[in-house]
PDB file of C-alpha atoms and ligand atoms in Angstrom:
ATOM      1  CA  MET O   1      57.750 119.064 134.573  1.00  0.00           C
ATOM      2  CA  THR O   2      58.921 122.260 135.710  1.00  0.00           C
ATOM      3  CA  TYR O   3      58.570 125.655 134.564  1.00  0.00           C
ATOM      4  CA  TYR O   4      62.232 127.730 134.365  1.00  0.00           C
ATOM      5  CA  ILE O   5      61.584 131.234 134.789  1.00  0.00           C
ATOM      6  CA  LEU O   6      63.289 133.396 133.573  1.00  0.00           C
ATOM      7  CA  ALA O   7      61.529 136.741 134.761  1.00  0.00           C
ATOM      8  CA  ASN O   8      62.910 140.935 134.587  1.00  0.00           C
ATOM      9  CA  PRO O   9      61.107 142.315 138.042  1.00  0.00           C
ATOM     10  CA  PHE O  10      61.485 146.103 136.178  1.00  0.00           C
ATOM     11  CA  SER O  11      60.353 145.531 132.720  1.00  0.00           C
ATOM     12  CA  GLY O  12      57.610 147.719 132.011  1.00  0.00           C
ATOM     13  CA  ASN O  13      58.576 149.883 134.736  1.00  0.00           C
ATOM     14  CA  GLY O  14      57.271 147.508 137.624  1.00  0.00           C
ATOM     15  CA  GLN O  15      55.249 145.150 135.730  1.00  0.00           C
ATOM     16  CA  GLY O  16      58.083 141.955 135.472  1.00  0.00           C
ATOM     17  CA  LYS O  17      57.944 142.226 139.171  1.00  0.00           C
ATOM     18  CA  ARG O  18      53.758 142.294 139.186  1.00  0.00           C
ATOM     19  CA  VAL O  19      53.548 139.311 136.521  1.00  0.00           C
ATOM     20  CA  THR O  20      55.323 137.360 138.688  1.00  0.00           C
ATOM     21  CA  LYS O  21      53.884 138.416 141.440  1.00  0.00           C
ATOM     22  CA  ALA O  22      50.106 137.787 140.146  1.00  0.00           C
ATOM     23  CA  LEU O  23      51.937 134.241 138.251  1.00  0.00           C
ATOM     24  CA  ILE O  24      53.357 132.674 141.231  1.00  0.00           C
ATOM     25  CA  PRO O  25      50.567 131.514 143.791  1.00  0.00           C
ATOM     26  CA  TYR O  26      48.683 130.652 141.083  1.00  0.00           C
ATOM     27  CA  LEU O  27      51.661 127.672 140.204  1.00  0.00           C
ATOM     28  CA  ALA O  28      51.495 127.132 143.826  1.00  0.00           C
ATOM     29  CA  GLN O  29      47.542 126.813 144.137  1.00  0.00           C
ATOM     30  CA  GLN O  30      48.030 124.644 140.731  1.00  0.00           C
ATOM     31  CA  GLY O  31      50.295 122.498 141.730  1.00  0.00           C
ATOM     32  CA  ILE O  32      52.752 123.555 139.119  1.00  0.00           C
ATOM     33  CA  SER O  33      56.278 123.204 139.936  1.00  0.00           C
ATOM     34  CA  TYR O  34      58.497 125.782 139.004  1.00  0.00           C
ATOM     35  CA  GLU O  35      61.603 127.429 139.598  1.00  0.00           C
ATOM     36  CA  LEU O  36      62.082 131.349 139.482  1.00  0.00           C
ATOM     37  CA  PHE O  37      65.092 133.318 138.038  1.00  0.00           C
ATOM     38  CA  GLU O  38      64.829 136.992 138.636  1.00  0.00           C
ATOM     39  CA  THR O  39      68.103 139.091 136.489  1.00  0.00           C
ATOM     40  CA  GLN O  40      69.808 140.957 139.154  1.00  0.00           C
ATOM     41  CA  HIS O  41      71.083 143.763 136.981  1.00  0.00           C
ATOM     42  CA  ALA O  42      71.368 144.776 133.383  1.00  0.00           C
ATOM     43  CA  PHE O  43      72.059 142.053 130.727  1.00  0.00           C
ATOM     44  CA  ASP O  44      71.837 139.688 133.520  1.00  0.00           C
ATOM     45  CA  GLU O  45      69.390 137.550 131.313  1.00  0.00           C
ATOM     46  CA  ALA O  46      72.357 135.328 129.634  1.00  0.00           C
ATOM     47  CA  ARG O  47      74.201 134.661 132.768  1.00  0.00           C
ATOM     48  CA  LEU O  48      70.792 133.056 133.713  1.00  0.00           C
ATOM     49  CA  ILE O  49      69.952 131.340 131.255  1.00  0.00           C
ATOM     50  CA  LYS O  50      73.139 129.318 131.668  1.00  0.00           C
ATOM     51  CA  VAL O  51      71.854 128.668 134.761  1.00  0.00           C
ATOM     52  CA  ILE O  52      68.329 127.211 133.509  1.00  0.00           C
ATOM     53  CA  MET O  53      69.725 124.862 130.940  1.00  0.00           C
ATOM     54  CA  THR O  54      72.750 123.645 132.802  1.00  0.00           C
ATOM     55  CA  GLN O  55      69.568 122.683 135.916  1.00  0.00           C
ATOM     56  CA  LYS O  56      66.925 121.865 133.443  1.00  0.00           C
ATOM     57  CA  THR O  57      66.046 118.766 132.075  1.00  0.00           C
ATOM     58  CA  PRO O  58      64.770 117.768 128.644  1.00  0.00           C
ATOM     59  CA  LEU O  59      60.377 117.610 129.711  1.00  0.00           C
ATOM     60  CA  ASP O  60      61.108 121.459 131.666  1.00  0.00           C
ATOM     61  CA  ARG O  61      60.276 124.282 130.197  1.00  0.00           C
ATOM     62  CA  VAL O  62      62.160 127.539 129.672  1.00  0.00           C
ATOM     63  CA  LEU O  63      59.427 130.720 130.423  1.00  0.00           C
ATOM     64  CA  ILE O  64      61.041 134.195 130.214  1.00  0.00           C
ATOM     65  CA  ILE O  65      58.868 137.552 131.822  1.00  0.00           C
ATOM     66  CA  GLY O  66      59.617 140.784 130.660  1.00  0.00           C
ATOM     67  CA  GLY O  67      59.716 143.338 127.763  1.00  0.00           C
ATOM     68  CA  ASP O  68      60.811 142.750 124.249  1.00  0.00           C
ATOM     69  CA  GLY O  69      64.399 143.364 125.518  1.00  0.00           C
ATOM     70  CA  THR O  70      64.344 140.606 128.145  1.00  0.00           C
ATOM     71  CA  LEU O  71      63.010 138.232 125.443  1.00  0.00           C
ATOM     72  CA  SER O  72      65.671 139.270 123.136  1.00  0.00           C
ATOM     73  CA  LEU O  73      68.757 138.705 125.749  1.00  0.00           C
ATOM     74  CA  ALA O  74      67.074 135.999 126.639  1.00  0.00           C
ATOM     75  CA  LEU O  75      66.781 134.271 123.312  1.00  0.00           C
ATOM     76  CA  ASN O  76      70.569 135.537 121.988  1.00  0.00           C
ATOM     77  CA  ALA O  77      71.303 133.091 124.928  1.00  0.00           C
ATOM     78  CA  LEU O  78      68.922 129.992 124.242  1.00  0.00           C
ATOM     79  CA  THR O  79      69.378 127.863 121.256  1.00  0.00           C
ATOM     80  CA  PRO O  80      67.113 127.685 118.713  1.00  0.00           C
ATOM     81  CA  GLU O  81      66.594 123.853 119.474  1.00  0.00           C
ATOM     82  CA  GLN O  82      65.102 124.872 122.663  1.00  0.00           C
ATOM     83  CA  PRO O  83      61.792 126.025 122.849  1.00  0.00           C
ATOM     84  CA  PHE O  84      60.900 128.648 124.758  1.00  0.00           C
ATOM     85  CA  SER O  85      57.084 129.684 126.054  1.00  0.00           C
ATOM     86  CA  TYR O  86      56.738 134.007 127.058  1.00  0.00           C
ATOM     87  CA  ILE O  87      54.541 136.549 129.418  1.00  0.00           C
ATOM     88  CA  PRO O  88      54.909 140.418 128.293  1.00  0.00           C
ATOM     89  CA  ALA O  89      55.418 142.456 130.938  1.00  0.00           C
ATOM     90  CA  GLY O  90      57.065 144.904 128.900  1.00  0.00           C
ATOM     91  CA  SER O  91      55.522 148.851 127.828  1.00  0.00           C
ATOM     92  CA  GLY O  92      56.202 148.271 124.114  1.00  0.00           C
ATOM     93  CA  ASN O  93      55.534 144.899 123.627  1.00  0.00           C
ATOM     94  CA  ASP O  94      55.319 144.179 120.354  1.00  0.00           C
ATOM     95  CA  PHE O  95      56.325 140.812 120.075  1.00  0.00           C
ATOM     96  CA  ALA O  96      53.219 139.871 122.213  1.00  0.00           C
ATOM     97  CA  ARG O  97      51.267 141.967 119.831  1.00  0.00           C
ATOM     98  CA  ALA O  98      52.625 140.579 116.762  1.00  0.00           C
ATOM     99  CA  PHE O  99      52.131 137.018 117.822  1.00  0.00           C
ATOM    100  CA  GLY O 100      48.609 137.636 119.420  1.00  0.00           C
ATOM    101  CA  ILE O 101      50.105 136.611 123.029  1.00  0.00           C
ATOM    102  CA  PRO O 102      47.102 138.342 125.595  1.00  0.00           C
ATOM    103  CA  LEU O 103      48.335 141.502 127.179  1.00  0.00           C
ATOM    104  CA  ASN O 104      48.293 142.502 130.514  1.00  0.00           C
ATOM    105  CA  GLN O 105      46.585 139.011 131.728  1.00  0.00           C
ATOM    106  CA  PRO O 106      49.423 136.972 132.610  1.00  0.00           C
ATOM    107  CA  LEU O 107      47.288 134.001 133.809  1.00  0.00           C
ATOM    108  CA  LYS O 108      45.152 134.105 130.745  1.00  0.00           C
ATOM    109  CA  ALA O 109      48.658 134.210 129.096  1.00  0.00           C
ATOM    110  CA  PHE O 110      49.646 130.999 131.322  1.00  0.00           C
ATOM    111  CA  LYS O 111      47.009 128.934 130.648  1.00  0.00           C
ATOM    112  CA  LYS O 112      47.131 129.399 127.187  1.00  0.00           C
ATOM    113  CA  LEU O 113      51.043 128.388 126.341  1.00  0.00           C
ATOM    114  CA  HIS O 114      50.340 125.356 129.230  1.00  0.00           C
ATOM    115  CA  GLN O 115      48.383 124.175 127.173  1.00  0.00           C
ATOM    116  CA  ALA O 116      49.931 124.950 123.333  1.00  0.00           C
ATOM    117  CA  ASN O 117      52.714 122.802 120.906  1.00  0.00           C
ATOM    118  CA  PRO O 118      55.653 123.801 120.019  1.00  0.00           C
ATOM    119  CA  GLN O 119      55.504 125.841 116.766  1.00  0.00           C
ATOM    120  CA  THR O 120      58.002 127.377 114.807  1.00  0.00           C
ATOM    121  CA  ILE O 121      58.628 130.999 114.235  1.00  0.00           C
ATOM    122  CA  HIS O 122      61.037 132.520 112.342  1.00  0.00           C
ATOM    123  CA  VAL O 123      63.062 135.402 114.055  1.00  0.00           C
ATOM    124  CA  LEU O 124      65.491 137.914 112.120  1.00  0.00           C
ATOM    125  CA  LYS O 125      69.942 136.871 112.085  1.00  0.00           C
ATOM    126  CA  TYR O 126      72.044 139.321 111.774  1.00  0.00           C
ATOM    127  CA  ASP O 127      76.224 139.120 110.889  1.00  0.00           C
ATOM    128  CA  SER O 128      78.897 141.589 110.295  1.00  0.00           C
ATOM    129  CA  GLN O 129      82.174 141.411 111.480  1.00  0.00           C
ATOM    130  CA  GLU O 130      81.482 143.238 114.472  1.00  0.00           C
ATOM    131  CA  MET O 131      78.017 141.691 115.982  1.00  0.00           C
ATOM    132  CA  SER O 132      75.837 138.742 115.355  1.00  0.00           C
ATOM    133  CA  GLY O 133      72.717 137.700 117.087  1.00  0.00           C
ATOM    134  CA  ILE O 134      69.246 137.052 116.443  1.00  0.00           C
ATOM    135  CA  ALA O 135      66.062 139.795 116.876  1.00  0.00           C
ATOM    136  CA  VAL O 136      62.133 139.008 117.649  1.00  0.00           C
ATOM    137  CA  ASN O 137      61.192 142.106 116.729  1.00  0.00           C
ATOM    138  CA  ASN O 138      63.206 144.541 114.144  1.00  0.00           C
ATOM    139  CA  ILE O 139      66.570 146.122 113.114  1.00  0.00           C
ATOM    140  CA  GLY O 140      66.765 149.826 112.022  1.00  0.00           C
ATOM    141  CA  ILE O 141      68.813 152.101 110.750  1.00  0.00           C
ATOM    142  CA  GLY O 142      68.628 155.690 111.164  1.00  0.00           C
ATOM    143  CA  LEU O 143      65.835 157.234 112.605  1.00  0.00           C
ATOM    144  CA  ASP O 144      64.552 154.591 114.798  1.00  0.00           C
ATOM    145  CA  ALA O 145      67.713 153.953 116.339  1.00  0.00           C
ATOM    146  CA  ALA O 146      68.582 157.716 116.813  1.00  0.00           C
ATOM    147  CA  ILE O 147      64.787 158.358 118.467  1.00  0.00           C
ATOM    148  CA  VAL O 148      65.716 154.682 120.671  1.00  0.00           C
ATOM    149  CA  ALA O 149      69.143 155.859 121.932  1.00  0.00           C
ATOM    150  CA  ALA O 150      68.048 159.874 122.485  1.00  0.00           C
ATOM    151  CA  THR O 151      64.947 157.786 124.823  1.00  0.00           C
ATOM    152  CA  ASN O 152      66.978 155.172 126.603  1.00  0.00           C
ATOM    153  CA  LYS O 153      69.588 157.622 127.950  1.00  0.00           C
ATOM    154  CA  GLY O 154      67.294 160.415 128.841  1.00  0.00           C
ATOM    155  CA  GLU O 155      67.070 161.034 132.491  1.00  0.00           C
ATOM    156  CA  VAL O 156      63.515 162.365 130.764  1.00  0.00           C
ATOM    157  CA  LYS O 157      62.524 158.307 130.081  1.00  0.00           C
ATOM    158  CA  GLN O 158      62.422 157.459 134.153  1.00  0.00           C
ATOM    159  CA  LEU O 159      60.783 160.660 135.437  1.00  0.00           C
ATOM    160  CA  LEU O 160      57.883 159.878 132.731  1.00  0.00           C
ATOM    161  CA  ASN O 161      57.791 156.375 133.620  1.00  0.00           C
ATOM    162  CA  LYS O 162      57.536 157.077 137.342  1.00  0.00           C
ATOM    163  CA  ILE O 163      54.461 159.092 135.795  1.00  0.00           C
ATOM    164  CA  LYS O 164      52.999 155.962 133.470  1.00  0.00           C
ATOM    165  CA  LEU O 165      53.904 158.675 130.814  1.00  0.00           C
ATOM    166  CA  GLY O 166      57.049 156.456 129.022  1.00  0.00           C
ATOM    167  CA  ARG O 167      55.371 156.411 125.828  1.00  0.00           C
ATOM    168  CA  LEU O 168      55.152 160.561 126.335  1.00  0.00           C
ATOM    169  CA  ALA O 169      59.251 160.518 126.615  1.00  0.00           C
ATOM    170  CA  TYR O 170      59.558 158.498 122.854  1.00  0.00           C
ATOM    171  CA  LEU O 171      56.910 160.923 121.401  1.00  0.00           C
ATOM    172  CA  LEU O 172      59.062 163.854 122.969  1.00  0.00           C
ATOM    173  CA  ASN O 173      61.885 162.760 121.195  1.00  0.00           C
ATOM    174  CA  ALA O 174      60.495 161.644 118.197  1.00  0.00           C
ATOM    175  CA  LEU O 175      59.984 165.517 117.292  1.00  0.00           C
ATOM    176  CA  ALA O 176      63.300 166.409 118.882  1.00  0.00           C
ATOM    177  CA  VAL O 177      64.887 164.226 116.598  1.00  0.00           C
ATOM    178  CA  LEU O 178      62.566 164.521 113.282  1.00  0.00           C
ATOM    179  CA  PHE O 179      64.109 167.379 113.387  1.00  0.00           C
ATOM    180  CA  SER O 180      67.893 167.221 113.597  1.00  0.00           C
ATOM    181  CA  LYS O 181      68.753 164.025 112.292  1.00  0.00           C
ATOM    182  CA  ARG O 182      70.486 164.202 108.785  1.00  0.00           C
ATOM    183  CA  PRO O 183      69.620 161.875 105.654  1.00  0.00           C
ATOM    184  CA  PHE O 184      72.416 158.897 104.929  1.00  0.00           C
ATOM    185  CA  SER O 185      73.663 156.603 102.212  1.00  0.00           C
ATOM    186  CA  ILE O 186      72.710 152.632 102.331  1.00  0.00           C
ATOM    187  CA  THR O 187      73.039 150.084  99.865  1.00  0.00           C
ATOM    188  CA  VAL O 188      70.876 146.977 100.614  1.00  0.00           C
ATOM    189  CA  ASN O 189      71.112 144.336  97.799  1.00  0.00           C
ATOM    190  CA  HIS O 190      72.951 146.733  95.099  1.00  0.00           C
ATOM    191  CA  THR O 191      70.503 149.468  96.305  1.00  0.00           C
ATOM    192  CA  GLU O 192      71.499 153.033  96.770  1.00  0.00           C
ATOM    193  CA  PHE O 193      69.107 154.788  99.287  1.00  0.00           C
ATOM    194  CA  THR O 194      71.286 158.227  98.881  1.00  0.00           C
ATOM    195  CA  GLN O 195      68.362 160.275 101.538  1.00  0.00           C
ATOM    196  CA  ALA O 196      67.610 157.549 103.339  1.00  0.00           C
ATOM    197  CA  PHE O 197      66.039 158.677 107.307  1.00  0.00           C
ATOM    198  CA  LEU O 198      64.269 155.580 108.380  1.00  0.00           C
ATOM    199  CA  PHE O 199      65.531 151.863 107.477  1.00  0.00           C
ATOM    200  CA  THR O 200      64.064 149.506 109.516  1.00  0.00           C
ATOM    201  CA  MET O 201      63.611 145.686 108.448  1.00  0.00           C
ATOM    202  CA  THR O 202      61.058 144.009 110.479  1.00  0.00           C
ATOM    203  CA  LYS O 203      59.472 139.749 110.666  1.00  0.00           C
ATOM    204  CA  HIS O 204      56.509 141.121 112.162  1.00  0.00           C
ATOM    205  CA  PRO O 205      53.875 144.275 111.608  1.00  0.00           C
ATOM    206  CA  PHE O 206      54.969 146.235 115.176  1.00  0.00           C
ATOM    207  CA  PHE O 207      57.132 149.078 115.708  1.00  0.00           C
ATOM    208  CA  GLY O 208      57.981 151.167 118.559  1.00  0.00           C
ATOM    209  CA  GLY O 209      55.057 150.286 121.170  1.00  0.00           C
ATOM    210  CA  GLY O 210      51.763 148.842 118.333  1.00  0.00           C
ATOM    211  CA  ILE O 211      52.641 151.088 115.075  1.00  0.00           C
ATOM    212  CA  PRO O 212      51.797 148.886 112.415  1.00  0.00           C
ATOM    213  CA  LEU O 213      55.062 149.625 110.308  1.00  0.00           C
ATOM    214  CA  ALA O 214      54.112 146.589 108.498  1.00  0.00           C
ATOM    215  CA  PRO O 215      51.086 145.321 108.715  1.00  0.00           C
ATOM    216  CA  LYS O 216      51.642 142.062 106.298  1.00  0.00           C
ATOM    217  CA  GLY O 217      54.340 140.780 108.356  1.00  0.00           C
ATOM    218  CA  SER O 218      54.343 137.944 110.887  1.00  0.00           C
ATOM    219  CA  LEU O 219      56.830 135.649 112.457  1.00  0.00           C
ATOM    220  CA  LEU O 220      54.715 132.444 111.191  1.00  0.00           C
ATOM    221  CA  GLU O 221      56.879 133.494 107.304  1.00  0.00           C
ATOM    222  CA  SER O 222      60.097 133.671 106.714  1.00  0.00           C
ATOM    223  CA  ASP O 223      59.935 137.266 104.861  1.00  0.00           C
ATOM    224  CA  ILE O 224      61.860 139.406 106.160  1.00  0.00           C
ATOM    225  CA  HIS O 225      59.350 143.199 104.987  1.00  0.00           C
ATOM    226  CA  LEU O 226      61.722 146.354 105.121  1.00  0.00           C
ATOM    227  CA  VAL O 227      60.512 149.686 105.211  1.00  0.00           C
ATOM    228  CA  GLU O 228      62.657 152.577 103.917  1.00  0.00           C
ATOM    229  CA  LEU O 229      61.818 156.433 104.405  1.00  0.00           C
ATOM    230  CA  ASP O 230      63.458 159.148 102.296  1.00  0.00           C
ATOM    231  CA  HIS O 231      64.304 162.395 103.524  1.00  0.00           C
ATOM    232  CA  PHE O 232      61.663 164.883 102.427  1.00  0.00           C
ATOM    233  CA  ASN O 233      60.536 168.067 103.407  1.00  0.00           C
ATOM    234  CA  LEU O 234      59.979 167.938 106.802  1.00  0.00           C
ATOM    235  CA  ILE O 235      56.134 168.805 106.912  1.00  0.00           C
ATOM    236  CA  GLY O 236      55.770 166.083 104.637  1.00  0.00           C
ATOM    237  CA  ILE O 237      57.279 163.918 107.072  1.00  0.00           C
ATOM    238  CA  VAL O 238      55.419 165.078 110.036  1.00  0.00           C
ATOM    239  CA  ALA O 239      52.259 164.540 107.569  1.00  0.00           C
ATOM    240  CA  LEU O 240      53.170 160.784 107.402  1.00  0.00           C
ATOM    241  CA  ILE O 241      52.892 160.323 110.848  1.00  0.00           C
ATOM    242  CA  PRO O 242      48.972 159.681 111.444  1.00  0.00           C
ATOM    243  CA  LYS O 243      49.601 157.924 108.499  1.00  0.00           C
ATOM    244  CA  VAL O 244      52.147 155.077 109.976  1.00  0.00           C
ATOM    245  CA  PHE O 245      49.690 154.968 112.860  1.00  0.00           C
ATOM    246  CA  LYS O 246      47.325 153.738 111.049  1.00  0.00           C
ATOM    247  CA  GLY O 247      49.743 151.669 108.022  1.00  0.00           C
ATOM    248  CA  LYS O 248      48.865 153.958 105.455  1.00  0.00           C
ATOM    249  CA  HIS O 249      52.086 155.263 104.451  1.00  0.00           C
ATOM    250  CA  PHE O 250      52.638 153.308 101.680  1.00  0.00           C
ATOM    251  CA  THR O 251      50.950 154.953  99.507  1.00  0.00           C
ATOM    252  CA  ASN O 252      53.566 157.976  99.878  1.00  0.00           C
ATOM    253  CA  ARG O 253      56.265 157.931  97.237  1.00  0.00           C
ATOM    254  CA  HIS O 254      59.275 158.923  99.658  1.00  0.00           C
ATOM    255  CA  VAL O 255      58.106 154.952 101.384  1.00  0.00           C
ATOM    256  CA  HIS O 256      60.456 152.479  99.710  1.00  0.00           C
ATOM    257  CA  TYR O 257      58.775 148.501 100.362  1.00  0.00           C
ATOM    258  CA  GLN O 258      60.644 145.668 100.344  1.00  0.00           C
ATOM    259  CA  ILE O 259      59.783 141.856 100.905  1.00  0.00           C
ATOM    260  CA  GLY O 260      62.811 139.261 101.272  1.00  0.00           C
ATOM    261  CA  LYS O 261      64.596 136.771 102.374  1.00  0.00           C
ATOM    262  CA  THR O 262      67.955 138.051 103.186  1.00  0.00           C
ATOM    263  CA  TYR O 263      69.847 141.717 102.937  1.00  0.00           C
ATOM    264  CA  THR O 264      73.554 142.252 102.771  1.00  0.00           C
ATOM    265  CA  LEU O 265      73.379 145.977 103.735  1.00  0.00           C
ATOM    266  CA  SER O 266      75.726 148.490 104.292  1.00  0.00           C
ATOM    267  CA  THR O 267      76.300 152.361 105.201  1.00  0.00           C
ATOM    268  CA  THR O 268      78.409 155.339 103.722  1.00  0.00           C
ATOM    269  CA  SER O 269      79.029 156.565 107.188  1.00  0.00           C
ATOM    270  CA  GLU O 270      77.991 155.473 111.012  1.00  0.00           C
ATOM    271  CA  GLN O 271      74.963 155.620 112.272  1.00  0.00           C
ATOM    272  CA  PRO O 272      73.063 154.559 114.945  1.00  0.00           C
ATOM    273  CA  MET O 273      71.067 151.134 115.013  1.00  0.00           C
ATOM    274  CA  GLN O 274      68.406 149.188 117.096  1.00  0.00           C
ATOM    275  CA  ILE O 275      68.060 145.172 117.341  1.00  0.00           C
ATOM    276  CA  ASP O 276      65.662 144.969 119.731  1.00  0.00           C
ATOM    277  CA  GLY O 277      65.200 148.120 121.227  1.00  0.00           C
ATOM    278  CA  GLU O 278      69.017 148.067 122.368  1.00  0.00           C
ATOM    279  CA  THR O 279      71.163 150.000 120.563  1.00  0.00           C
ATOM    280  CA  PHE O 280      74.410 150.517 118.465  1.00  0.00           C
ATOM    281  CA  VAL O 281      76.104 151.873 115.673  1.00  0.00           C
ATOM    282  CA  ILE O 282      76.530 150.443 112.061  1.00  0.00           C
ATOM    283  CA  LYS O 283      80.115 151.620 111.105  1.00  0.00           C
ATOM    284  CA  ALA O 284      80.657 153.191 107.633  1.00  0.00           C
ATOM    285  CA  ASN O 285      81.217 150.546 104.814  1.00  0.00           C
ATOM    286  CA  LYS O 286      81.220 147.436 106.717  1.00  0.00           C
ATOM    287  CA  PRO O 287      78.844 145.290 105.574  1.00  0.00           C
ATOM    288  CA  LEU O 288      75.415 143.676 107.376  1.00  0.00           C
ATOM    289  CA  TYR O 289      73.799 140.699 106.495  1.00  0.00           C
ATOM    290  CA  VAL O 290      70.582 139.625 108.220  1.00  0.00           C
ATOM    291  CA  THR O 291      68.498 136.574 107.346  1.00  0.00           C
ATOM    292  CA  THR O 292      66.084 134.293 109.445  1.00  0.00           C
ATOM    293  CA  GLU O 293      66.779 131.365 112.077  1.00  0.00           C
ATOM    294  CA  GLU O 294      63.785 128.891 112.930  1.00  0.00           C
ATOM    295  CA  ARG O 295      63.304 128.913 116.956  1.00  0.00           C
ATOM    296  CA  LEU O 296      60.560 127.170 118.927  1.00  0.00           C
ATOM    297  CA  ILE O 297      57.933 128.735 121.019  1.00  0.00           C
ATOM    298  CA  MET O 298      54.461 127.402 122.757  1.00  0.00           C
ATOM    299  CA  ASN O 299      51.847 130.122 123.601  1.00  0.00           C
TER     300      ASN O 299
HETATM  301  N1  LIG U 301      66.921 143.660 137.374  1.00  0.00           N
HETATM  302  C1  LIG U 301      67.594 144.842 135.945  1.00  0.00           C
HETATM  303  N2  LIG U 301      67.817 145.253 136.589  1.00  0.00           N
HETATM  304  C2  LIG U 301      67.605 146.741 135.438  1.00  0.00           C
HETATM  305  N3  LIG U 301      67.871 146.345 134.373  1.00  0.00           N
HETATM  306  C3  LIG U 301      67.404 144.906 133.787  1.00  0.00           C
HETATM  307  C4  LIG U 301      66.748 144.479 134.901  1.00  0.00           C
HETATM  308  N4  LIG U 301      66.620 142.697 134.017  1.00  0.00           N
HETATM  309  C5  LIG U 301      66.810 143.105 132.974  1.00  0.00           C
HETATM  310  N5  LIG U 301      67.318 144.957 132.391  1.00  0.00           N
HETATM  311  C6  LIG U 301      67.408 145.005 131.442  1.00  0.00           C
HETATM  312  O1  LIG U 301      66.252 145.665 130.968  1.00  0.00           O
HETATM  313  C7  LIG U 301      66.584 146.022 129.716  1.00  0.00           C
HETATM  314  C8  LIG U 301      64.926 145.436 129.382  1.00  0.00           C
HETATM  315  O2  LIG U 301      63.624 146.021 129.039  1.00  0.00           O
HETATM  316  P1  LIG U 301      62.162 145.507 128.786  1.00  0.00           P
HETATM  317  O3  LIG U 301      63.021 145.858 126.939  1.00  0.00           O
HETATM  318  O4  LIG U 301      62.296 144.407 128.600  1.00  0.00           O
HETATM  319  O5  LIG U 301      61.395 145.847 128.838  1.00  0.00           O
HETATM  320  P2  LIG U 301      60.637 147.835 128.673  1.00  0.00           P
HETATM  321  O6  LIG U 301      61.886 148.597 128.188  1.00  0.00           O
HETATM  322  O7  LIG U 301      59.508 148.300 129.567  1.00  0.00           O
HETATM  323  O8  LIG U 301      59.732 146.756 127.760  1.00  0.00           O
HETATM  324  P3  LIG U 301      59.356 146.969 125.850  1.00  0.00           P
HETATM  325  O9  LIG U 301      60.974 146.705 125.248  1.00  0.00           O
HETATM  326  O10 LIG U 301      58.699 146.540 126.024  1.00  0.00           O
HETATM  327  O11 LIG U 301      59.110 148.481 125.574  1.00  0.00           O
HETATM  328  C9  LIG U 301      67.431 145.323 129.368  1.00  0.00           C
HETATM  329  O12 LIG U 301      68.313 146.623 128.684  1.00  0.00           O
HETATM  330  C10 LIG U 301      67.633 144.318 130.163  1.00  0.00           C
HETATM  331  O13 LIG U 301      69.045 144.427 130.430  1.00  0.00           O
END
């Protein structure tokens, strides 16, 4: 059995490279066979998964090393029947937190996955006229997407990442967007929210690098947790932030929470949308259909 490893050396500000550097000598020392495929540029994951799938035999394993974005892009290129293993090497690592994969301990994570049997998890599956795919963490429309969009394109992020303050970039952008983002109207399964501010569907508790947005979410179930926050006064919204960090935001009357298996939604205006931290837009009156899909993980 050979491990076909897809690694993003640049994830987590170079953590992908550090994880690979720790893992490869260990595999060699243990006599474990491997083939390493490192991404050469952004969005190289799908190409490498295709190469891996033409080379591997059914007994070989697929191991992904990177952040949530790398995992998401790789799984979108992998068929549902193909089991995968994962070692986190990002900055947020929400999927790894949700599945209990050791963070910052690549050898511990590897030893665990090496012994593991395939287990079924449920990820998000989305579909519209314009796009389709799966998401391992969450799909957000409005505030979180606007923050991700502002952070991803900001040169400030690169600078702050270098001095290990990437999370500060999120915080600064979050504050700027908080004050400028306007509410929007969204209809989900026939319920209309006319003053929506944050609208996030998640399969597991975490978003934004460990923030417990939906503490009861689980990858082991097909439930999709929907958290919607209405735009109300900004002082109230700012006061809500520490509660979100503690997972205690559901008592606020402006927070709406639903658990469901499928959602059909549409907005009346074009809005930013984030899918596992990559940014898109949802066009006005273009329905998006969200459900779940089963995947096999060996961790
Ligand atoms: N060789 C590369 N050079 C530049 N970008 C890359 C490379 N390989 C992959 N990418 C891009 O990096 C992004 C994914 O980064 P990833 O999310 O894994 O790390 P992160 O942002 O540090 O972690 P997290 O999402 O956990 O915060 C994707 O857009 C992917 O296409």
